[in-house]
Tab-separated table of C-alpha atoms in Angstrom:
chain	number	residue	atom	x	y	z
H	1	MET	CA	101.530	102.494	183.104
H	2	SER	CA	101.703	105.454	180.705
H	3	PHE	CA	100.492	105.696	177.256
H	4	ARG	CA	104.020	105.761	176.074
H	5	GLN	CA	105.200	102.653	177.992
H	6	THR	CA	102.224	100.472	177.001
H	7	TYR	CA	102.463	101.751	173.391
H	8	LEU	CA	106.202	100.889	172.912
H	9	ARG	CA	105.755	97.392	174.643
H	10	ALA	CA	103.258	96.517	171.940
H	11	LEU	CA	105.222	98.127	169.128
H	12	PRO	CA	107.566	95.143	168.369
H	13	GLN	CA	104.713	92.679	167.824
H	14	LEU	CA	102.506	95.062	165.879
H	15	THR	CA	100.762	93.344	162.952
H	16	VAL	CA	99.422	94.770	159.651
H	17	GLU	CA	95.857	94.236	160.998
H	18	GLN	CA	96.557	96.210	164.238
H	19	ALA	CA	98.289	99.015	162.538
H	20	GLU	CA	95.441	101.307	161.757
H	21	GLU	CA	93.942	101.261	165.184
H	22	THR	CA	97.349	101.775	166.680
H	23	ALA	CA	97.829	104.857	164.363
H	24	LEU	CA	94.615	106.459	165.139
H	25	ALA	CA	95.295	106.048	169.245
H	26	LEU	CA	98.961	107.535	168.374
H	27	PHE	CA	97.628	110.486	166.731
H	28	ARG	CA	94.883	111.414	169.340
H	29	TYR	CA	97.945	111.141	171.882
H	30	GLN	CA	100.195	113.354	169.848
H	31	ALA	CA	97.438	115.750	168.831
H	32	VAL	CA	97.290	116.577	172.427
H	33	HIS	CA	100.936	116.151	173.612
H	34	CYS	CA	103.083	117.258	170.817
H	35	PRO	CA	103.014	121.087	170.919
H	36	PRO	CA	103.641	121.966	167.235
H	37	TYR	CA	101.267	119.445	165.952
H	38	ALA	CA	98.348	120.522	168.561
H	39	THR	CA	99.088	124.128	167.410
H	40	TYR	CA	98.946	123.295	163.697
H	41	LEU	CA	95.829	121.047	164.075
H	42	ALA	CA	94.039	124.085	166.255
H	43	GLN	CA	94.913	126.682	163.307
H	44	LEU	CA	93.347	124.314	160.907
H	45	GLY	CA	90.337	124.231	163.187
H	46	ARG	CA	90.244	120.366	163.184
H	47	ASP	CA	89.134	118.382	166.353
H	48	PRO	CA	91.216	115.178	166.831
H	49	GLN	CA	88.198	113.581	168.310
H	50	ALA	CA	86.551	113.837	164.562
H	51	VAL	CA	89.211	111.899	162.932
H	52	GLN	CA	87.871	108.268	162.421
H	53	GLN	CA	90.146	106.991	159.932
H	54	LEU	CA	93.773	107.404	158.735
H	55	THR	CA	92.935	109.353	155.793
H	56	ASP	CA	91.055	112.074	157.938
H	57	ILE	CA	94.537	112.774	159.972
H	58	PRO	CA	96.093	115.976	158.908
H	59	PHE	CA	99.885	115.306	158.235
H	60	LEU	CA	102.278	117.666	159.545
H	61	PRO	CA	104.333	119.374	156.641
H	62	ILE	CA	108.082	118.046	157.192
H	63	GLU	CA	109.276	121.422	157.067
H	64	PHE	CA	108.162	121.941	160.660
H	65	PHE	CA	111.385	119.795	161.757
H	66	LYS	CA	113.327	122.726	160.564
H	67	THR	CA	111.527	125.465	162.308
H	68	HIS	CA	110.153	123.837	165.335
H	69	ASP	CA	111.104	121.602	168.221
H	70	VAL	CA	109.008	118.725	167.286
H	71	ARG	CA	108.603	116.650	170.271
H	72	THR	CA	105.888	114.956	172.421
H	73	GLU	CA	105.614	115.593	175.913
H	74	PRO	CA	108.586	118.077	175.801
H	75	HIS	CA	108.381	118.700	179.449
H	76	ALA	CA	109.191	115.258	180.374
H	77	TRP	CA	112.578	114.592	178.761
H	78	GLU	CA	115.682	116.182	177.273
H	79	GLY	CA	117.003	114.966	173.996
H	80	GLN	CA	119.694	112.034	174.470
H	81	GLU	CA	120.948	112.250	170.826
H	82	LEU	CA	120.269	114.575	167.912
H	83	PHE	CA	119.907	113.869	164.302
H	84	LEU	CA	120.304	116.444	161.451
H	85	SER	CA	119.428	116.047	158.002
H	86	SER	CA	122.155	116.486	155.352
H	87	GLY	CA	122.342	119.750	153.599
H	88	THR	CA	124.562	122.537	152.568
H	89	THR	CA	125.966	125.601	154.563
H	90	LEU	CA	122.914	127.732	153.158
H	91	GLN	CA	120.302	125.253	154.159
H	92	GLN	CA	118.487	125.012	157.223
H	93	ARG	CA	118.897	121.264	158.429
H	94	SER	CA	115.951	119.352	159.953
H	95	ARG	CA	116.436	118.405	163.586
H	96	HIS	CA	115.087	115.430	165.297
H	97	GLN	CA	115.660	114.952	169.194
H	98	LEU	CA	115.625	111.440	170.590
H	99	ARG	CA	114.258	110.617	173.810
H	100	ASP	CA	115.452	107.205	173.855
H	101	PRO	CA	118.426	106.447	171.154
H	102	GLN	CA	118.395	102.847	171.780
H	103	LEU	CA	114.673	102.821	170.463
H	104	TYR	CA	115.833	103.981	167.009
H	105	ARG	CA	118.560	101.379	167.164
H	106	ASP	CA	116.482	98.386	167.997
H	107	ASN	CA	113.763	99.441	165.722
H	108	ALA	CA	116.149	99.747	162.686
H	109	ALA	CA	117.696	96.419	163.619
H	110	ARG	CA	114.354	94.662	163.696
H	111	ILE	CA	113.275	96.071	160.464
H	112	PHE	CA	116.569	95.144	158.691
H	113	GLU	CA	116.301	91.468	160.194
H	114	GLN	CA	112.870	91.073	158.846
H	115	TYR	CA	113.899	91.591	155.210
H	116	TYR	CA	117.617	90.484	155.365
H	117	GLY	CA	117.984	87.961	158.155
H	118	PRO	CA	120.520	87.949	161.087
H	119	LEU	CA	122.812	91.023	161.514
H	120	THR	CA	125.374	88.351	162.367
H	121	SER	CA	125.359	86.950	158.898
H	122	TRP	CA	126.608	90.270	157.470
H	123	THR	CA	129.521	92.254	157.256
H	124	PHE	CA	128.415	96.087	156.706
H	125	LEU	CA	130.683	98.523	154.795
H	126	ALA	CA	129.973	102.015	154.049
H	127	LEU	CA	130.914	104.856	151.614
H	128	LEU	CA	128.986	107.885	153.102
H	129	PRO	CA	131.684	111.045	153.056
H	130	SER	CA	129.180	113.672	153.318
H	131	TYR	CA	127.117	112.148	155.996
H	132	LEU	CA	130.240	111.471	158.152
H	133	GLU	CA	131.704	115.026	157.615
H	134	GLN	CA	128.443	116.745	158.425
H	135	GLY	CA	127.761	114.838	161.471
H	136	ASN	CA	124.589	113.804	163.463
H	137	SER	CA	123.471	111.502	160.634
H	138	SER	CA	120.779	108.818	161.591
H	139	LEU	CA	122.193	106.743	158.754
H	140	VAL	CA	125.624	106.541	160.012
H	141	ALA	CA	124.353	105.941	163.548
H	142	MET	CA	122.265	102.878	162.132
H	143	ILE	CA	125.093	101.397	160.155
H	144	ASP	CA	127.392	101.868	163.039
H	145	ASP	CA	125.060	99.770	165.251
H	146	PHE	CA	124.558	97.175	162.506
H	147	ALA	CA	128.421	96.562	162.357
H	148	ARG	CA	128.546	96.369	166.275
H	149	ARG	CA	125.820	93.908	166.501
H	150	SER	CA	127.171	91.801	163.830
H	151	GLY	CA	130.378	91.277	165.458
H	152	GLN	CA	132.299	91.867	162.349
H	153	MET	CA	136.108	92.255	162.682
H	154	HIS	CA	136.320	94.946	159.689
H	155	GLU	CA	136.047	98.941	160.145
H	156	ALA	CA	132.513	99.902	158.674
H	157	PHE	CA	133.344	103.369	157.331
H	158	PHE	CA	135.576	104.461	154.723
H	159	LEU	CA	135.551	108.235	153.890
H	160	ARG	CA	137.192	108.476	150.577
H	161	ASP	CA	139.817	105.836	150.860
H	162	HIS	CA	138.856	103.447	148.086
H	163	ALA	CA	142.042	101.422	148.016
H	164	ALA	CA	141.209	100.456	151.693
H	165	LEU	CA	137.763	99.578	151.119
H	166	LEU	CA	138.895	97.276	148.303
H	167	ALA	CA	141.413	95.489	150.491
H	168	THR	CA	138.647	95.164	153.082
H	169	LEU	CA	136.262	93.658	150.642
H	170	ALA	CA	138.970	91.108	149.518
H	171	GLU	CA	139.432	89.928	153.078
H	172	ALA	CA	135.906	89.888	154.070
H	173	LYS	CA	135.102	87.757	151.143
H	174	ARG	CA	137.095	84.915	152.661
H	175	ASP	CA	134.678	84.283	155.385
H	176	PRO	CA	132.171	81.988	153.822
H	177	ASN	CA	129.752	82.469	156.754
H	178	ARG	CA	129.190	86.291	156.042
H	179	ARG	CA	127.470	87.857	153.249
H	180	ILE	CA	128.573	91.699	152.464
H	181	MET	CA	126.507	94.776	152.430
H	182	LEU	CA	127.953	97.858	150.965
H	183	PHE	CA	125.901	101.173	152.072
H	184	GLY	CA	126.764	104.225	149.728
H	185	VAL	CA	125.484	107.477	148.833
H	186	SER	CA	124.944	107.597	145.253
H	187	TYR	CA	127.793	109.851	144.168
H	188	ALA	CA	130.065	108.130	146.174
H	189	LEU	CA	129.026	104.628	144.632
H	190	LEU	CA	129.759	106.084	141.247
H	191	ASP	CA	133.211	107.459	142.173
H	192	LEU	CA	134.073	103.911	143.276
H	193	ALA	CA	132.832	102.684	140.151
H	194	ALA	CA	134.456	105.152	137.941
H	195	GLU	CA	138.056	104.426	139.600
H	196	TYR	CA	137.826	100.606	139.943
H	197	GLY	CA	135.133	99.520	137.203
H	198	PRO	CA	134.141	95.732	137.541
H	199	ALA	CA	137.179	94.805	139.879
H	200	PRO	CA	136.761	91.335	141.274
H	201	GLU	CA	136.409	92.737	144.842
H	202	LEU	CA	133.327	94.440	143.737
H	203	GLN	CA	131.581	91.429	142.707
H	204	ASP	CA	128.885	89.497	144.447
H	205	LEU	CA	128.014	92.080	146.891
H	206	THR	CA	124.664	93.368	148.102
H	207	VAL	CA	125.039	97.066	147.171
H	208	LEU	CA	122.560	99.435	148.657
H	209	GLU	CA	122.363	103.056	147.867
H	210	THR	CA	120.905	105.651	149.885
H	211	GLY	CA	120.433	108.240	147.348
H	212	GLY	CA	121.666	111.699	146.881
H	213	MET	CA	124.142	113.274	144.536
H	214	LYS	CA	124.563	116.346	147.199
H	215	GLY	CA	125.531	118.523	144.156
H	216	ARG	CA	128.709	116.340	143.335
H	217	ARG	CA	127.078	114.771	140.219
H	218	ARG	CA	124.052	115.439	137.985
H	219	GLU	CA	120.972	114.029	139.310
H	220	MET	CA	119.700	110.780	137.679
H	221	ILE	CA	116.730	108.922	137.532
H	222	ARG	CA	116.856	105.683	139.719
H	223	GLU	CA	116.848	103.448	136.819
H	224	GLU	CA	119.725	105.177	135.011
H	225	LEU	CA	121.784	105.093	138.389
H	226	HIS	CA	121.383	101.376	138.840
H	227	GLN	CA	122.136	100.592	135.333
H	228	GLU	CA	125.487	102.502	135.509
H	229	LEU	CA	126.157	100.945	138.953
H	230	GLN	CA	125.665	97.465	137.724
H	231	GLN	CA	128.331	98.103	135.156
H	232	ALA	CA	130.897	97.995	138.075
H	233	PHE	CA	128.983	95.829	140.756
H	234	GLY	CA	127.589	93.053	138.410
H	235	PRO	CA	124.151	92.256	137.097
H	236	ASN	CA	122.589	91.742	140.488
H	237	GLY	CA	119.930	94.407	141.266
H	238	ILE	CA	121.046	97.586	143.350
H	239	HIS	CA	118.992	97.520	146.554
H	240	SER	CA	117.828	100.909	148.219
H	241	GLU	CA	116.854	102.222	151.522
H	242	TYR	CA	114.099	104.580	152.129
H	243	GLY	CA	114.613	106.721	155.271
H	244	MET	CA	115.172	110.232	156.382
H	245	THR	CA	116.254	112.298	159.599
H	246	GLU	CA	112.460	112.797	160.476
H	247	LEU	CA	111.802	109.364	160.342
H	248	LEU	CA	112.867	106.504	162.812
H	249	SER	CA	111.723	103.518	160.420
H	250	GLN	CA	113.096	102.423	156.989
H	251	ALA	CA	111.767	100.832	153.886
H	252	TYR	CA	113.674	98.663	151.633
H	253	SER	CA	113.984	98.015	147.761
H	254	PHE	CA	115.422	94.716	146.814
H	255	GLY	CA	116.644	95.711	143.349
H	256	ASP	CA	113.550	96.575	141.529
H	257	GLY	CA	112.987	100.062	142.729
H	258	ARG	CA	109.902	99.158	144.651
H	259	PHE	CA	109.920	99.682	148.361
H	260	HIS	CA	108.665	97.490	151.190
H	261	ALA	CA	107.573	98.676	154.331
H	262	SER	CA	106.758	96.901	157.766
H	263	ALA	CA	103.590	97.267	159.585
H	264	GLN	CA	104.612	100.399	161.404
H	265	LEU	CA	105.494	102.328	158.315
H	266	ARG	CA	102.202	103.315	156.532
H	267	ILE	CA	102.263	104.960	153.063
H	268	LEU	CA	99.501	107.031	152.095
H	269	LEU	CA	99.216	109.290	148.955
H	270	ARG	CA	97.716	112.934	148.599
H	271	ASP	CA	96.725	115.068	145.702
H	272	PRO	CA	99.796	117.291	145.221
H	273	SER	CA	97.792	120.339	144.707
H	274	ASP	CA	95.819	119.786	147.885
H	275	PRO	CA	97.589	118.436	150.933
H	276	PHE	CA	94.241	117.429	152.701
H	277	ALA	CA	93.075	115.252	149.794
H	278	VAL	CA	94.615	112.109	151.223
H	279	SER	CA	93.349	108.474	149.782
H	280	ASN	CA	94.065	105.004	150.535
H	281	ASN	CA	93.462	104.024	146.555
H	282	ARG	CA	95.460	106.789	144.724
H	283	PRO	CA	97.770	105.127	142.346
H	284	ASP	CA	100.522	107.949	142.630
H	285	GLY	CA	100.601	111.511	144.119
H	286	ALA	CA	102.647	113.084	147.002
H	287	LEU	CA	103.889	110.978	149.742
H	288	ASN	CA	102.561	110.899	153.233
H	289	VAL	CA	104.233	108.835	155.975
H	290	ILE	CA	102.765	107.285	159.164
H	291	ASP	CA	105.910	106.075	161.312
H	292	LEU	CA	104.578	104.561	164.384
H	293	ALA	CA	108.262	104.568	165.833
H	294	ASN	CA	108.011	108.287	165.961
H	295	VAL	CA	106.194	108.029	169.600
H	296	ASP	CA	108.383	110.897	170.953
H	297	SER	CA	108.185	113.285	167.843
H	298	CYS	CA	105.494	113.163	165.315
H	299	ALA	CA	104.417	110.144	163.521
H	300	PHE	CA	102.190	111.916	160.715
H	301	ILE	CA	104.547	113.649	158.270
H	302	GLU	CA	103.782	115.191	154.814
H	303	THR	CA	106.769	114.701	152.669
H	304	LYS	CA	107.916	116.422	149.377
H	305	ASP	CA	108.265	113.278	147.593
H	306	LEU	CA	106.132	111.878	144.871
H	307	ALA	CA	105.497	108.182	144.670
H	308	ARG	CA	103.442	105.516	143.050
H	309	MET	CA	101.807	102.755	144.794
H	310	HIS	CA	101.415	99.039	143.874
H	311	PRO	CA	98.499	96.714	144.735
H	312	ASP	CA	100.926	94.546	146.946
H	313	GLY	CA	101.455	97.709	149.081
H	314	SER	CA	104.821	98.392	147.739
H	315	PHE	CA	105.772	101.844	146.583
H	316	GLU	CA	108.112	103.803	144.223
H	317	VAL	CA	109.597	107.226	144.909
H	318	LEU	CA	109.347	109.063	141.562
H	319	GLY	CA	111.106	112.350	142.707
H	320	ARG	CA	110.554	115.342	144.456
H	321	MET	CA	108.076	118.055	144.251
H	322	ASP	CA	108.755	121.419	142.484
H	323	ASN	CA	110.393	124.025	144.670
H	324	SER	CA	111.683	121.783	147.370
H	325	ASP	CA	115.293	121.586	148.272
H	326	VAL	CA	117.196	118.357	147.508
H	327	ARG	CA	118.030	116.553	150.746
H	328	GLY	CA	117.948	113.311	152.646
H	329	CYS	CA	117.888	109.956	151.440
H	330	ASN	CA	116.474	108.589	148.202
H	331	GLN	CA	115.436	111.963	146.960
H	332	MET	CA	116.217	111.303	143.173
H	333	ALA	CA	114.993	114.007	140.869
């Protein structure tokens, strides 16, 4: 059995205690079999065998997903699905090739159910106009799969038809056995709130914002955004998702702005002025992500987000580093 087969068999049962050893094994595998990463490590003069702990790992700058074909064992497979980051026509979009599209969907469903319970107890609705229009969105693929698995009778996506969304919300609320989750990019949720205010249909939902103004509105800090949304959707906290094209896993916030991640998504912080000064105990800094579901691309990603860590392992996203383009999910300035 190959490393990949053995690894994927163990991934769904991964515990926090096993995560570091698993990450080091995956690092040594990708350091050899992911050509862009191997070249990057060679240019740095780093010997993979000398890496003994997670903070020793050089993380791949996220921009490589825009400029390189970031795949592990690329000779062994052709991409079955392509995810592209959001962006304008003037921006180069990140590309993430999937060897096994079902791996992404199964992984996302498992993480969601860890925090929110069975998919079959939910009705999923979404306001994601820019993601739908640009296509190849990992977020759209995830929500579409959630809606299919839930067995819901209602259409999940509403481009800009707020009236149809409200009618669907009213109808979905008649089912006492299902909760309703409304996913939305920030500007679309604000547009809905501005048009309908505290309408009865907008109450008693789980609203999950996925970040991003996409140039449609001024950027807000998360607290300001959530306060404005609560005026329309009620006093319950606004939930959030931390995810991006380059990751196959997600973290969730349940209304307090602090994201919680499963065992396979490890967050480390680095000195914003030194990408190789990575620490387990920095209170704040630039955010590095280990996504153990990224077995076929690269699991060790240096993002351009700034974050704060909390003692319980949760984290806040504070904004973006200077001179980085605004893109993706939850990248609020």
